[in-house]
PDB file of C-alpha atoms in Angstrom:
ATOM      1  CA  MET A   1     -22.882   1.529 -25.536  1.00 59.00           C
ATOM      2  CA  ALA A   2     -24.149   0.158 -22.216  1.00 71.00           C
ATOM      3  CA  ILE A   3     -21.154  -2.212 -21.994  1.00 72.00           C
ATOM      4  CA  ILE A   4     -18.702   0.661 -22.509  1.00 68.00           C
ATOM      5  CA  LEU A   5     -20.496   2.713 -19.867  1.00 75.00           C
ATOM      6  CA  ILE A   6     -20.447  -0.096 -17.309  1.00 77.00           C
ATOM      7  CA  ARG A   7     -16.794  -0.940 -17.990  1.00 73.00           C
ATOM      8  CA  THR A   8     -15.828   2.724 -17.650  1.00 75.00           C
ATOM      9  CA  VAL A   9     -17.628   3.057 -14.312  1.00 78.00           C
ATOM     10  CA  ILE A  10     -16.033  -0.148 -12.982  1.00 78.00           C
ATOM     11  CA  VAL A  11     -12.532   0.966 -14.003  1.00 74.00           C
ATOM     12  CA  PHE A  12     -13.094   4.442 -12.564  1.00 76.00           C
ATOM     13  CA  LEU A  13     -14.289   3.100  -9.213  1.00 78.00           C
ATOM     14  CA  SER A  14     -11.453   0.553  -9.082  1.00 76.00           C
ATOM     15  CA  ILE A  15      -8.755   3.171  -9.693  1.00 72.00           C
ATOM     16  CA  THR A  16     -10.381   5.557  -7.205  1.00 73.00           C
ATOM     17  CA  VAL A  17     -10.357   2.852  -4.522  1.00 74.00           C
ATOM     18  CA  ALA A  18      -6.764   1.899  -5.397  1.00 71.00           C
ATOM     19  CA  LEU A  19      -5.535   5.488  -5.070  1.00 66.00           C
ATOM     20  CA  ARG A  20      -7.490   5.899  -1.851  1.00 68.00           C
ATOM     21  CA  LEU A  21      -5.809   2.804  -0.424  1.00 67.00           C
ATOM     22  CA  MET A  22      -2.420   4.246  -1.345  1.00 63.00           C
ATOM     23  CA  GLY A  23      -3.053   6.925   1.281  1.00 58.00           C
ATOM     24  CA  LYS A  24      -3.219  10.694   1.439  1.00 48.00           C
ATOM     25  CA  ARG A  25       0.556  11.109   1.312  1.00 48.00           C
ATOM     26  CA  GLN A  26       0.693   9.617  -2.170  1.00 46.00           C
ATOM     27  CA  LEU A  27      -2.194  11.832  -3.281  1.00 46.00           C
ATOM     28  CA  GLY A  28      -0.402  14.939  -2.078  1.00 46.00           C
ATOM     29  CA  GLU A  29       3.049  14.202  -3.480  1.00 57.00           C
ATOM     30  CA  LEU A  30       4.651  11.627  -5.739  1.00 61.00           C
ATOM     31  CA  GLU A  31       7.953   9.908  -5.080  1.00 62.00           C
ATOM     32  CA  LEU A  32       9.698   8.075  -7.939  1.00 62.00           C
ATOM     33  CA  SER A  33       8.051   4.693  -7.313  1.00 67.00           C
ATOM     34  CA  GLU A  34       4.645   6.334  -6.900  1.00 69.00           C
ATOM     35  CA  LEU A  35       5.024   8.218 -10.181  1.00 69.00           C
ATOM     36  CA  VAL A  36       5.866   4.966 -11.967  1.00 73.00           C
ATOM     37  CA  VAL A  37       2.798   3.264 -10.474  1.00 74.00           C
ATOM     38  CA  ALA A  38       0.545   6.195 -11.421  1.00 74.00           C
ATOM     39  CA  ILE A  39       1.755   6.115 -15.035  1.00 76.00           C
ATOM     40  CA  LEU A  40       1.364   2.345 -15.324  1.00 77.00           C
ATOM     41  CA  ILE A  41      -2.114   2.367 -13.764  1.00 76.00           C
ATOM     42  CA  SER A  42      -3.350   5.013 -16.185  1.00 74.00           C
ATOM     43  CA  ASP A  43      -1.947   3.064 -19.152  1.00 77.00           C
ATOM     44  CA  LEU A  44      -3.215  -0.359 -18.066  1.00 75.00           C
ATOM     45  CA  ALA A  45      -6.668   0.925 -17.153  1.00 73.00           C
ATOM     46  CA  ALA A  46      -7.063   2.566 -20.564  1.00 75.00           C
ATOM     47  CA  ASN A  47      -6.613  -0.668 -22.519  1.00 75.00           C
ATOM     48  CA  PRO A  48      -9.953  -2.360 -21.686  1.00 73.00           C
ATOM     49  CA  LEU A  49     -11.724   0.973 -22.243  1.00 70.00           C
ATOM     50  CA  GLN A  50     -10.292   1.439 -25.725  1.00 71.00           C
ATOM     51  CA  ASP A  51     -11.012  -2.117 -26.849  1.00 73.00           C
ATOM     52  CA  ILE A  52     -14.090  -3.870 -25.427  1.00 72.00           C
ATOM     53  CA  GLY A  53     -12.688  -7.120 -26.817  1.00 75.00           C
ATOM     54  CA  ILE A  54     -10.056  -7.100 -24.069  1.00 76.00           C
ATOM     55  CA  PRO A  55     -11.374  -8.757 -20.875  1.00 79.00           C
ATOM     56  CA  LEU A  56     -11.924  -6.232 -18.096  1.00 76.00           C
ATOM     57  CA  ALA A  57      -9.849  -8.395 -15.749  1.00 79.00           C
ATOM     58  CA  ASN A  58      -6.803  -7.784 -17.969  1.00 77.00           C
ATOM     59  CA  GLY A  59      -6.866  -4.181 -16.804  1.00 75.00           C
ATOM     60  CA  LEU A  60      -8.024  -4.616 -13.211  1.00 79.00           C
ATOM     61  CA  ILE A  61      -5.690  -7.442 -12.163  1.00 83.00           C
ATOM     62  CA  PRO A  62      -2.474  -5.545 -13.102  1.00 80.00           C
ATOM     63  CA  VAL A  63      -3.827  -2.493 -11.255  1.00 78.00           C
ATOM     64  CA  ALA A  64      -4.369  -4.638  -8.142  1.00 82.00           C
ATOM     65  CA  VAL A  65      -0.848  -6.082  -8.450  1.00 83.00           C
ATOM     66  CA  LEU A  66       0.666  -2.611  -8.796  1.00 79.00           C
ATOM     67  CA  LEU A  67      -1.314  -1.450  -5.776  1.00 78.00           C
ATOM     68  CA  CYS A  68       0.047  -4.324  -3.689  1.00 83.00           C
ATOM     69  CA  CYS A  69       3.589  -3.577  -4.846  1.00 81.00           C
ATOM     70  CA  GLU A  70       3.190   0.097  -3.966  1.00 77.00           C
ATOM     71  CA  LEU A  71       1.798  -0.709  -0.499  1.00 79.00           C
ATOM     72  CA  ILE A  72       4.739  -3.046   0.158  1.00 84.00           C
ATOM     73  CA  ILE A  73       7.261  -0.485  -1.041  1.00 80.00           C
ATOM     74  CA  SER A  74       5.607   2.255   1.035  1.00 78.00           C
ATOM     75  CA  GLY A  75       5.771   0.033   4.121  1.00 83.00           C
ATOM     76  CA  LEU A  76       9.468  -0.658   3.554  1.00 84.00           C
ATOM     77  CA  ILE A  77      10.127   3.049   2.984  1.00 79.00           C
ATOM     78  CA  VAL A  78       8.551   3.882   6.343  1.00 80.00           C
ATOM     79  CA  LYS A  79      10.466   1.181   8.230  1.00 85.00           C
ATOM     80  CA  SER A  80      13.872   1.398   6.533  1.00 84.00           C
ATOM     81  CA  PRO A  81      15.653   4.746   6.037  1.00 81.00           C
ATOM     82  CA  ARG A  82      18.274   2.985   3.912  1.00 83.00           C
ATOM     83  CA  PHE A  83      15.614   1.552   1.599  1.00 80.00           C
ATOM     84  CA  ARG A  84      13.918   4.950   1.393  1.00 77.00           C
ATOM     85  CA  SER A  85      17.208   6.554   0.423  1.00 77.00           C
ATOM     86  CA  MET A  86      17.760   3.916  -2.258  1.00 78.00           C
ATOM     87  CA  VAL A  87      14.270   4.251  -3.776  1.00 73.00           C
ATOM     88  CA  CYS A  88      13.452   7.935  -3.231  1.00 73.00           C
ATOM     89  CA  GLY A  89      16.922   9.458  -3.120  1.00 77.00           C
ATOM     90  CA  ARG A  90      18.126  12.119  -0.699  1.00 85.00           C
ATOM     91  CA  PRO A  91      17.306  15.815  -0.360  1.00 90.00           C
ATOM     92  CA  SER A  92      19.816  18.093  -2.084  1.00 93.00           C
ATOM     93  CA  ILE A  93      21.065  21.352  -0.587  1.00 95.00           C
ATOM     94  CA  LEU A  94      21.038  23.908  -3.403  1.00 95.00           C
ATOM     95  CA  ILE A  95      21.835  26.930  -1.204  1.00 96.00           C
ATOM     96  CA  GLU A  96      24.011  26.554   1.871  1.00 95.00           C
ATOM     97  CA  ASN A  97      24.824  29.465   4.166  1.00 94.00           C
ATOM     98  CA  GLY A  98      23.629  31.887   1.498  1.00 93.00           C
ATOM     99  CA  ARG A  99      25.829  30.416  -1.236  1.00 94.00           C
ATOM    100  CA  ILE A 100      24.519  28.470  -4.238  1.00 95.00           C
ATOM    101  CA  VAL A 101      26.016  24.975  -4.407  1.00 95.00           C
ATOM    102  CA  GLU A 102      26.860  24.677  -8.105  1.00 95.00           C
ATOM    103  CA  SER A 103      27.696  20.964  -7.988  1.00 95.00           C
ATOM    104  CA  GLU A 104      24.249  20.132  -6.584  1.00 93.00           C
ATOM    105  CA  MET A 105      22.581  22.414  -9.120  1.00 94.00           C
ATOM    106  CA  ARG A 106      24.322  20.548 -11.951  1.00 93.00           C
ATOM    107  CA  ARG A 107      23.649  17.122 -10.446  1.00 91.00           C
ATOM    108  CA  ASN A 108      19.917  17.835 -10.217  1.00 91.00           C
ATOM    109  CA  ARG A 109      19.878  19.661 -13.573  1.00 91.00           C
ATOM    110  CA  PHE A 110      18.403  22.674 -11.810  1.00 92.00           C
ATOM    111  CA  THR A 111      18.900  26.019 -13.509  1.00 93.00           C
ATOM    112  CA  LEU A 112      19.219  29.440 -11.910  1.00 93.00           C
ATOM    113  CA  ASP A 113      15.988  30.478 -13.603  1.00 93.00           C
ATOM    114  CA  GLU A 114      14.164  27.529 -12.035  1.00 93.00           C
ATOM    115  CA  LEU A 115      15.671  28.332  -8.644  1.00 94.00           C
ATOM    116  CA  SER A 116      14.541  31.950  -8.872  1.00 94.00           C
ATOM    117  CA  GLU A 117      11.083  30.867 -10.012  1.00 94.00           C
ATOM    118  CA  GLU A 118      10.674  28.466  -7.077  1.00 93.00           C
ATOM    119  CA  LEU A 119      11.779  31.141  -4.616  1.00 95.00           C
ATOM    120  CA  ARG A 120       9.380  33.692  -6.087  1.00 94.00           C
ATOM    121  CA  GLY A 121       6.614  31.149  -5.629  1.00 93.00           C
ATOM    122  CA  GLN A 122       7.385  31.259  -1.898  1.00 93.00           C
ATOM    123  CA  GLY A 123       7.370  35.057  -1.805  1.00 92.00           C
ATOM    124  CA  ILE A 124      11.172  35.420  -1.878  1.00 93.00           C
ATOM    125  CA  ASP A 125      12.276  37.953  -4.491  1.00 90.00           C
ATOM    126  CA  ASP A 126      16.026  37.895  -3.796  1.00 92.00           C
ATOM    127  CA  ILE A 127      18.321  34.863  -3.551  1.00 92.00           C
ATOM    128  CA  ALA A 128      20.537  36.892  -1.186  1.00 92.00           C
ATOM    129  CA  LYS A 129      17.818  36.588   1.481  1.00 94.00           C
ATOM    130  CA  VAL A 130      18.027  32.794   1.555  1.00 95.00           C
ATOM    131  CA  LYS A 131      20.133  30.958   4.136  1.00 96.00           C
ATOM    132  CA  TYR A 132      19.326  27.431   2.978  1.00 96.00           C
ATOM    133  CA  ALA A 133      17.354  25.966   0.078  1.00 96.00           C
ATOM    134  CA  VAL A 134      16.738  22.233  -0.053  1.00 95.00           C
ATOM    135  CA  LEU A 135      15.391  20.316  -3.039  1.00 93.00           C
ATOM    136  CA  GLU A 136      13.224  17.613  -1.467  1.00 88.00           C
ATOM    137  CA  THR A 137      12.891  14.092  -2.829  1.00 81.00           C
ATOM    138  CA  ASP A 138       9.465  14.890  -4.296  1.00 75.00           C
ATOM    139  CA  GLY A 139      10.859  17.811  -6.311  1.00 81.00           C
ATOM    140  CA  LYS A 140       9.647  20.610  -4.045  1.00 87.00           C
ATOM    141  CA  LEU A 141      12.022  23.361  -2.939  1.00 93.00           C
ATOM    142  CA  SER A 142      12.128  24.258   0.758  1.00 94.00           C
ATOM    143  CA  ALA A 143      13.691  27.655   1.487  1.00 95.00           C
ATOM    144  CA  MET A 144      14.794  29.073   4.837  1.00 95.00           C
ATOM    145  CA  LEU A 145      15.442  32.773   5.128  1.00 94.00           C
ATOM    146  CA  ALA A 146      18.538  34.239   6.735  1.00 93.00           C
ATOM    147  CA  PRO A 147      17.942  35.295  10.370  1.00 90.00           C
ATOM    148  CA  SER A 148      18.072  38.977   9.409  1.00 88.00           C
ATOM    149  CA  GLU A 149      15.317  38.443   6.817  1.00 90.00           C
ATOM    150  CA  GLN A 150      12.924  36.418   8.957  1.00 89.00           C
ATOM    151  CA  PRO A 151       9.767  38.154  10.196  1.00 87.00           C
ATOM    152  CA  VAL A 152       9.718  39.172  13.848  1.00 86.00           C
ATOM    153  CA  THR A 153       7.392  37.071  16.002  1.00 85.00           C
ATOM    154  CA  PRO A 154       5.371  38.226  19.038  1.00 85.00           C
ATOM    155  CA  ALA A 155       7.495  35.917  21.200  1.00 84.00           C
ATOM    156  CA  GLN A 156      10.665  37.744  20.161  1.00 84.00           C
ATOM    157  CA  LEU A 157       9.025  41.043  21.066  1.00 85.00           C
ATOM    158  CA  GLY A 158       7.845  39.683  24.395  1.00 87.00           C
ATOM    159  CA  ILE A 159       4.182  40.084  23.443  1.00 87.00           C
ATOM    160  CA  LYS A 160       1.690  37.550  24.736  1.00 84.00           C
ATOM    161  CA  THR A 161      -0.874  36.422  22.196  1.00 79.00           C
ATOM    162  CA  ALA A 162      -4.102  34.519  22.714  1.00 75.00           C
ATOM    163  CA  ASP A 163      -4.366  31.037  21.282  1.00 74.00           C
ATOM    164  CA  THR A 164      -7.372  31.123  18.977  1.00 72.00           C
ATOM    165  CA  GLY A 165      -7.099  27.398  18.266  1.00 76.00           C
ATOM    166  CA  TYR A 166      -8.376  25.628  15.194  1.00 83.00           C
ATOM    167  CA  ALA A 167     -11.250  27.136  13.224  1.00 89.00           C
ATOM    168  CA  VAL A 168     -14.106  24.735  12.485  1.00 93.00           C
ATOM    169  CA  ILE A 169     -16.432  25.358   9.551  1.00 95.00           C
ATOM    170  CA  ILE A 170     -20.040  25.213  10.713  1.00 94.00           C
ATOM    171  CA  ILE A 171     -21.867  26.346   7.582  1.00 96.00           C
ATOM    172  CA  ASN A 172     -20.507  25.580   4.140  1.00 95.00           C
ATOM    173  CA  ASP A 173     -22.304  27.192   1.187  1.00 93.00           C
ATOM    174  CA  GLY A 174     -25.692  27.102   2.885  1.00 93.00           C
ATOM    175  CA  HIS A 175     -25.259  23.616   4.372  1.00 95.00           C
ATOM    176  CA  LEU A 176     -25.173  23.229   8.151  1.00 95.00           C
ATOM    177  CA  LEU A 177     -22.486  20.757   9.262  1.00 95.00           C
ATOM    178  CA  GLU A 178     -24.074  19.245  12.373  1.00 93.00           C
ATOM    179  CA  ARG A 179     -21.013  17.216  13.301  1.00 93.00           C
ATOM    180  CA  ASN A 180     -18.722  20.253  13.143  1.00 94.00           C
ATOM    181  CA  LEU A 181     -21.181  22.215  15.263  1.00 93.00           C
ATOM    182  CA  SER A 182     -20.906  19.512  17.910  1.00 92.00           C
ATOM    183  CA  VAL A 183     -17.092  19.397  17.608  1.00 91.00           C
ATOM    184  CA  ALA A 184     -16.976  23.161  18.173  1.00 90.00           C
ATOM    185  CA  GLY A 185     -19.011  22.669  21.351  1.00 91.00           C
ATOM    186  CA  ARG A 186     -21.866  24.842  20.130  1.00 92.00           C
ATOM    187  CA  SER A 187     -25.630  24.242  20.133  1.00 93.00           C
ATOM    188  CA  ARG A 188     -28.350  24.987  17.604  1.00 93.00           C
ATOM    189  CA  SER A 189     -29.737  27.686  19.880  1.00 94.00           C
ATOM    190  CA  TRP A 190     -26.327  29.388  19.906  1.00 94.00           C
ATOM    191  CA  LEU A 191     -26.155  29.161  16.136  1.00 94.00           C
ATOM    192  CA  ASN A 192     -29.651  30.571  15.683  1.00 94.00           C
ATOM    193  CA  SER A 193     -28.764  33.456  17.997  1.00 94.00           C
ATOM    194  CA  GLU A 194     -25.571  34.244  16.057  1.00 94.00           C
ATOM    195  CA  LEU A 195     -27.379  34.065  12.717  1.00 94.00           C
ATOM    196  CA  LYS A 196     -30.127  36.366  13.956  1.00 94.00           C
ATOM    197  CA  ARG A 197     -27.549  38.845  15.233  1.00 93.00           C
ATOM    198  CA  ARG A 198     -26.025  38.986  11.753  1.00 93.00           C
ATOM    199  CA  GLY A 199     -29.330  39.303   9.958  1.00 92.00           C
ATOM    200  CA  ALA A 200     -29.308  35.818   8.431  1.00 92.00           C
ATOM    201  CA  ALA A 201     -32.633  34.044   8.092  1.00 90.00           C
ATOM    202  CA  GLY A 202     -30.997  30.622   8.353  1.00 92.00           C
ATOM    203  CA  PRO A 203     -28.012  28.500   7.308  1.00 93.00           C
ATOM    204  CA  GLU A 204     -29.226  28.486   3.708  1.00 93.00           C
ATOM    205  CA  SER A 205     -28.463  32.223   3.431  1.00 94.00           C
ATOM    206  CA  VAL A 206     -24.882  31.855   4.714  1.00 95.00           C
ATOM    207  CA  TYR A 207     -21.946  31.195   2.384  1.00 95.00           C
ATOM    208  CA  LEU A 208     -19.386  30.475   5.108  1.00 96.00           C
ATOM    209  CA  MET A 209     -19.383  30.510   8.896  1.00 96.00           C
ATOM    210  CA  SER A 210     -16.636  29.169  11.113  1.00 95.00           C
ATOM    211  CA  VAL A 211     -15.721  29.429  14.791  1.00 94.00           C
ATOM    212  CA  ASN A 212     -12.451  28.818  16.605  1.00 90.00           C
ATOM    213  CA  SER A 213     -11.866  27.628  20.164  1.00 83.00           C
ATOM    214  CA  GLY A 214     -11.208  31.210  21.262  1.00 81.00           C
ATOM    215  CA  GLY A 215     -14.723  32.219  20.253  1.00 84.00           C
ATOM    216  CA  GLY A 216     -13.737  34.064  17.088  1.00 89.00           C
ATOM    217  CA  ILE A 217     -16.342  33.822  14.339  1.00 93.00           C
ATOM    218  CA  TYR A 218     -15.918  34.278  10.601  1.00 95.00           C
ATOM    219  CA  PHE A 219     -19.177  34.995   8.834  1.00 96.00           C
ATOM    220  CA  GLN A 220     -19.996  35.714   5.221  1.00 95.00           C
ATOM    221  CA  ALA A 221     -23.515  35.813   3.829  1.00 94.00           C
ATOM    222  CA  LYS A 222     -24.349  34.595   0.346  1.00 92.00           C
ATOM    223  CA  GLU A 223     -24.289  37.157  -2.412  1.00 88.00           C
ATOM    224  CA  GLU A 224     -27.594  38.008  -4.000  1.00 80.00           C
ATOM    225  CA  ARG A 225     -27.884  36.475  -7.439  1.00 71.00           C
ATOM    226  CA  LYS A 226     -28.424  38.966 -10.214  1.00 66.00           C
TER     227      LYS A 226
END
């Protein structure tokens, strides 16, 4: 039992490190080569866990090789647009100038129901409102509304708006994030003053508190447990 536990922990940590080395882009989306690597890693890593008679290295070495291959391919994809096009393919325009491109729909085996579903997921309830829709290489659909359907911005109305900047979380579920407090340019005395003003005894009684560069504060106290 102890051997199985140790082998499982080693494999888990190894795969976690491997995926971390692949970078955040691969964690957020999977291109074709990345999907292949992910499937192979999961299959190879499972073998030494299912049979303790298989040396652990038989699972870890192939994972390391696949990781190296993926890092090389990712580097080539970044440096060579032609190589990226060959490995990952090209985006497909499914709607162009408000008209559905049937040939691209058939080539990507994309149905009208799937198109409507993807658009609804982006808050678009009518295909007639779409100017362009592009099926990206990772399978996501990017939709651009027609000019008449786009929301009006303050700039178009000639209204000046204040830049509130980026909001930094200072307290997360009762935990004070000292580094974020420093990044926000605030002191503990300022924080204590703001907490007192809102009736909070301390950070431990706050569920979420954030502040942006414009001075705007979001505050929510913890709910009382019943």
